[in-house]
CSV table of C-alpha atoms and ligand atoms in Angstrom, one decimal:
chain,number,residue,atom,x,y,z
A,1488,MET,CA,-2.2,14.6,-34.7
A,1489,GLN,CA,-3.5,16.3,-31.7
A,1490,ASP,CA,-4.1,13.1,-29.8
A,1491,TYR,CA,-0.7,11.9,-30.8
A,1492,TYR,CA,1.1,15.0,-29.4
A,1493,ALA,CA,-1.0,15.0,-26.2
A,1494,ALA,CA,0.1,11.3,-25.7
A,1495,ARG,CA,3.7,12.1,-26.7
A,1496,ALA,CA,4.2,15.2,-24.5
A,1497,ALA,CA,6.2,13.6,-21.8
A,1498,GLU,CA,8.7,12.0,-24.2
A,1499,TYR,CA,8.6,14.7,-26.9
A,1500,ASP,CA,12.0,16.3,-26.0
A,1501,GLU,CA,13.8,13.0,-26.6
A,1502,VAL,CA,13.9,14.1,-30.2
A,1503,TYR,CA,16.3,16.9,-29.1
A,1504,SER,CA,18.7,14.3,-27.7
A,1505,LYS,CA,19.6,12.6,-31.0
A,1506,PRO,CA,23.4,12.8,-30.9
A,1507,GLU,CA,23.9,13.5,-34.6
A,1508,ARG,CA,21.7,16.6,-34.4
A,1509,GLN,CA,23.5,18.3,-31.5
A,1510,ALA,CA,25.8,20.5,-33.5
A,1511,ASP,CA,23.0,21.9,-35.6
A,1512,LEU,CA,20.8,22.5,-32.6
A,1513,ARG,CA,23.5,24.5,-30.9
A,1514,ARG,CA,23.9,26.7,-34.0
A,1515,ILE,CA,20.1,27.3,-34.3
A,1516,GLU,CA,19.8,28.0,-30.6
A,1517,ARG,CA,22.4,30.7,-30.9
A,1518,TRP,CA,20.9,32.2,-34.1
A,1519,LEU,CA,17.2,32.2,-33.5
A,1520,PRO,CA,17.0,34.6,-30.4
A,1521,GLY,CA,18.9,37.3,-32.4
A,1522,VAL,CA,16.2,37.3,-35.1
A,1523,LEU,CA,13.3,37.7,-32.6
A,1524,ALA,CA,15.1,39.9,-29.9
A,1525,GLY,CA,13.2,42.9,-28.7
A,1526,ARG,CA,9.9,41.9,-30.3
A,1527,SER,CA,6.6,40.6,-29.2
A,1528,VAL,CA,6.4,37.2,-30.7
A,1529,LEU,CA,3.5,35.0,-31.8
A,1530,GLU,CA,4.7,31.3,-31.5
A,1531,VAL,CA,2.5,28.7,-33.2
A,1532,ALA,CA,2.5,25.1,-32.0
A,1533,CYS,CA,4.9,25.9,-29.2
A,1534,GLY,CA,4.8,22.3,-27.9
A,1535,THR,CA,7.0,21.8,-24.8
A,1536,GLY,CA,8.6,25.2,-25.2
A,1537,TYR,CA,12.0,23.8,-26.4
A,1538,TRP,CA,12.5,26.9,-28.6
A,1539,THR,CA,10.5,29.3,-26.5
A,1540,GLN,CA,13.1,28.9,-23.7
A,1541,PHE,CA,15.8,30.3,-25.9
A,1542,PHE,CA,14.1,33.4,-27.3
A,1543,ALA,CA,11.6,34.4,-24.6
A,1544,PRO,CA,14.2,35.9,-22.3
A,1545,CYS,CA,15.3,38.5,-25.0
A,1546,CYS,CA,11.8,39.3,-26.3
A,1547,THR,CA,9.3,41.8,-24.8
A,1548,ARG,CA,6.5,39.3,-24.8
A,1549,VAL,CA,5.5,35.9,-26.3
A,1550,VAL,CA,2.1,34.6,-27.1
A,1551,ALA,CA,2.6,30.8,-27.4
A,1552,VAL,CA,-0.2,28.7,-28.8
A,1553,ASP,CA,-0.6,25.0,-28.9
A,1554,CYS,CA,-3.6,22.7,-29.1
A,1555,ALA,CA,-2.3,20.3,-26.4
A,1556,PRO,CA,-2.5,21.4,-22.7
A,1557,GLU,CA,-0.2,18.5,-22.0
A,1558,THR,CA,2.7,20.1,-23.9
A,1559,ILE,CA,2.0,23.6,-22.4
A,1560,ARG,CA,2.2,22.1,-18.9
A,1561,ILE,CA,5.8,21.1,-19.7
A,1562,ALA,CA,6.6,24.4,-21.5
A,1563,ARG,CA,5.4,26.8,-18.7
A,1564,PRO,CA,8.2,26.3,-16.1
A,1565,ARG,CA,10.9,26.7,-18.8
A,1566,VAL,CA,10.3,30.4,-19.5
A,1567,PRO,CA,10.0,33.7,-17.6
A,1568,PRO,CA,6.4,33.6,-16.5
A,1569,GLN,CA,5.9,37.4,-16.8
A,1570,LYS,CA,6.9,37.3,-20.5
A,1571,VAL,CA,5.0,34.3,-21.9
A,1572,GLU,CA,1.3,33.9,-22.3
A,1573,PHE,CA,0.4,30.3,-23.2
A,1574,ILE,CA,-2.9,29.7,-24.9
A,1575,VAL,CA,-4.5,26.4,-25.7
A,1576,GLY,CA,-5.7,27.1,-29.3
A,1577,ASP,CA,-5.8,26.1,-32.9
A,1578,ALA,CA,-3.1,27.1,-35.4
A,1579,TYR,CA,-5.7,27.4,-38.1
A,1580,SER,CA,-7.9,29.7,-36.1
A,1581,LEU,CA,-5.5,31.6,-33.9
A,1582,PRO,CA,-6.9,33.2,-30.8
A,1583,ALA,CA,-7.6,36.9,-31.4
A,1584,GLN,CA,-5.1,39.3,-29.9
A,1585,PRO,CA,-5.7,42.9,-28.9
A,1586,GLU,CA,-2.8,44.1,-31.1
A,1587,LEU,CA,-0.7,42.8,-33.9
A,1588,LEU,CA,2.5,40.9,-32.8
A,1589,GLY,CA,5.9,42.1,-33.8
A,1590,ALA,CA,7.4,38.7,-34.8
A,1591,GLY,CA,6.3,35.2,-35.7
A,1592,PHE,CA,7.8,31.8,-35.1
A,1593,ALA,CA,6.7,28.3,-35.8
A,1594,GLY,CA,9.1,25.4,-35.0
A,1595,PHE,CA,8.5,21.9,-36.5
A,1596,TRP,CA,4.9,22.9,-37.4
A,1597,TRP,CA,5.1,23.3,-41.2
A,1598,SER,CA,5.9,19.6,-41.7
A,1599,HIS,CA,2.6,18.7,-40.0
A,1600,VAL,CA,0.4,21.0,-42.1
A,1601,PRO,CA,-1.4,19.2,-44.8
A,1602,ARG,CA,-0.5,20.7,-48.2
A,1603,ALA,CA,-4.2,21.7,-48.8
A,1604,ARG,CA,-4.1,23.8,-45.6
A,1605,VAL,CA,-0.8,25.6,-46.0
A,1606,ALA,CA,-2.3,28.8,-47.4
A,1607,GLU,CA,-5.0,28.8,-44.8
A,1608,PHE,CA,-2.4,28.5,-42.0
A,1609,LEU,CA,-0.2,31.3,-43.5
A,1610,ARG,CA,-3.1,33.7,-44.0
A,1611,GLY,CA,-4.2,33.3,-40.4
A,1612,PHE,CA,-0.7,33.5,-39.0
A,1613,HIS,CA,0.3,36.6,-41.0
A,1614,ALA,CA,-3.0,38.3,-40.2
A,1615,ALA,CA,-1.8,38.4,-36.5
A,1616,LEU,CA,1.6,40.0,-37.4
A,1617,GLU,CA,2.6,43.6,-38.0
A,1618,PRO,CA,3.7,44.4,-41.5
A,1619,GLY,CA,7.5,44.0,-41.6
A,1620,ALA,CA,7.6,41.6,-38.6
A,1621,PRO,CA,10.5,39.1,-38.7
A,1622,VAL,CA,9.3,35.6,-39.1
A,1623,VAL,CA,11.1,32.3,-38.8
A,1624,LEU,CA,9.7,28.9,-39.8
A,1625,LEU,CA,12.0,26.1,-38.7
A,1626,ASP,CA,11.7,22.4,-39.5
A,1627,ASN,CA,13.3,19.1,-40.3
A,1628,ARG,CA,15.1,18.0,-43.4
A,1629,PHE,CA,14.7,14.3,-44.3
A,1630,VAL,CA,18.0,12.6,-43.5
A,1631,PRO,CA,18.1,8.8,-44.1
A,1632,GLY,CA,19.3,7.0,-41.0
A,1633,SER,CA,18.3,9.8,-38.7
A,1634,SER,CA,14.7,10.6,-39.8
A,1635,THR,CA,11.8,8.2,-39.2
A,1636,PRO,CA,11.3,6.5,-42.6
A,1637,ILE,CA,8.3,7.6,-44.8
A,1638,SER,CA,5.6,4.9,-44.6
A,1639,GLY,CA,3.1,6.4,-47.0
A,1640,GLN,CA,1.9,9.1,-49.3
A,1641,ASP,CA,-1.6,10.3,-50.1
A,1642,ALA,CA,-3.1,11.6,-53.3
A,1643,ALA,CA,-2.4,15.2,-52.3
A,1644,GLY,CA,1.3,14.4,-51.9
A,1645,ASN,CA,1.4,14.5,-48.1
A,1646,THR,CA,3.8,12.0,-46.7
A,1647,TYR,CA,3.4,10.0,-43.5
A,1648,GLN,CA,5.5,8.3,-40.8
A,1649,THR,CA,4.5,5.5,-38.5
A,1650,ARG,CA,5.7,6.4,-35.0
A,1651,ARG,CA,5.7,4.3,-31.9
A,1652,LEU,CA,5.4,5.7,-28.4
A,1653,SER,CA,6.9,4.2,-25.2
A,1654,ASP,CA,3.4,2.9,-24.3
A,1655,GLY,CA,3.5,0.7,-27.4
A,1656,THR,CA,0.9,2.5,-29.4
A,1657,THR,CA,1.6,3.4,-33.0
A,1658,HIS,CA,0.5,6.5,-34.8
A,1659,ARG,CA,0.3,7.5,-38.5
A,1660,VAL,CA,1.6,11.0,-38.5
A,1661,LEU,CA,1.6,13.4,-41.4
A,1662,LYS,CA,5.1,14.7,-41.9
A,1663,ASN,CA,6.1,16.7,-45.0
A,1664,PHE,CA,9.6,17.5,-46.1
A,1665,PRO,CA,9.2,20.4,-48.6
A,1666,SER,CA,11.9,21.5,-51.0
A,1667,GLU,CA,13.4,25.0,-50.8
A,1668,GLN,CA,11.7,25.7,-54.1
A,1669,GLU,CA,8.3,24.6,-52.8
A,1670,LEU,CA,8.7,26.7,-49.6
A,1671,ARG,CA,9.6,29.8,-51.5
A,1672,ALA,CA,6.6,29.4,-53.9
A,1673,LEU,CA,4.2,29.0,-51.0
A,1674,VAL,CA,5.6,31.7,-48.7
A,1675,THR,CA,6.5,34.4,-51.2
A,1676,PRO,CA,3.0,36.0,-51.4
A,1677,PHE,CA,3.3,36.6,-47.6
A,1678,ALA,CA,6.9,37.7,-47.4
A,1679,THR,CA,9.6,40.1,-48.3
A,1680,GLY,CA,13.4,39.5,-48.0
A,1681,LEU,CA,13.0,35.7,-47.9
A,1682,ARG,CA,16.1,33.8,-46.9
A,1683,TYR,CA,16.4,30.0,-46.8
A,1684,HIS,CA,18.8,28.6,-44.3
A,1685,GLU,CA,19.9,25.0,-44.3
A,1686,TRP,CA,21.8,22.9,-41.8
A,1687,GLU,CA,22.5,19.2,-42.1
A,1688,PHE,CA,19.2,18.2,-40.3
A,1689,PHE,CA,17.1,21.3,-40.4
A,1690,TRP,CA,15.9,24.1,-42.6
A,1691,ALA,CA,14.6,27.5,-41.8
A,1692,LEU,CA,12.9,30.3,-43.7
A,1693,GLU,CA,13.5,33.8,-42.4
A,1694,TYR,CA,11.7,36.8,-43.8
A,1695,ALA,CA,9.7,39.9,-43.0
A,1696,ALA,CA,5.9,39.7,-43.1
A,1697,ALA,CA,4.5,41.5,-46.1
A,1698,ALA,CA,1.8,44.1,-45.6
A,1699,PRO,CA,-1.6,42.4,-46.2
B,170,SAM,C1,6.4,18.7,-33.8
B,170,SAM,S1,5.6,19.5,-32.4
B,170,SAM,C2,6.5,21.0,-32.4
B,170,SAM,C3,6.6,21.6,-31.0
B,170,SAM,C4,7.6,22.7,-30.8
B,170,SAM,N1,7.3,23.8,-31.7
B,170,SAM,C5,9.0,22.3,-31.0
B,170,SAM,O1,9.6,22.7,-32.1
B,170,SAM,O2,9.6,21.6,-30.2
B,170,SAM,C6,4.1,20.0,-33.1
B,170,SAM,C7,3.1,20.6,-32.1
B,170,SAM,O3,1.9,21.0,-32.8
B,170,SAM,C8,0.8,20.9,-31.9
B,170,SAM,N2,-0.4,20.9,-32.7
B,170,SAM,C9,-0.9,20.0,-33.5
B,170,SAM,N3,-2.0,20.4,-34.1
B,170,SAM,C10,-2.2,21.7,-33.8
B,170,SAM,C11,-3.2,22.6,-34.1
B,170,SAM,N4,-4.1,22.4,-35.0
B,170,SAM,N5,-3.1,23.8,-33.5
B,170,SAM,C12,-2.1,24.1,-32.6
B,170,SAM,N6,-1.1,23.2,-32.3
B,170,SAM,C13,-1.2,22.0,-32.8
B,170,SAM,C14,1.1,19.7,-31.2
B,170,SAM,O4,0.4,19.6,-29.9
B,170,SAM,C15,2.6,19.8,-31.0
B,170,SAM,O5,3.0,20.4,-29.8
């Protein structure tokens, strides 16, 4: 996964050019900053900063973590430099912060978390957030004809796609498409006021971080 995203960094944003997804993207771009506005935000797996660029200007501060320096290099010039601290780090072992953050965001990260590691990720993520912090998890719905087809499934129920990069290399990438029911069951122990949003191509969970 990490090697794949490092190799894909330069062409990553092409996924945001798919014509059929534009209307959903505009809606989410308008909605998301309002949820995080005025907060200090922990963003996990920030990638090329596609989403960071929309909310960073209205947040007090953003700590944006990704394991790939290649994606962070693309993200950095997209955001106000005084507001965003980029950290090369691991989503499962988030870099310690001097204080708890006031909001959390992870875009298109959940789908890459193996089912066996979801609770581990959620524990670490929420441990870095203030109780009551607004959180948004945003990701893809599987839409035949638009999504890359599923090419396999493992014994734990994780699904995989075979993706090709412009250099001709192919990569087997874990990509899960959870149901609303599954998401609610997994996130409820960490959340209050859980709301599930659904667009044609995307889903989001919005909630307040529960006290530990
Ligand atoms: C699908 S991209 C999402 C990027 C961005 N959030 C967006 O929505 O455009 C997934 C990102 O997760 C990062 N990543 C993969 N494994 C990671 C890990 N263990 N810790 C932190 N980031 C990771 C990749 O480098 C990649 O940038």
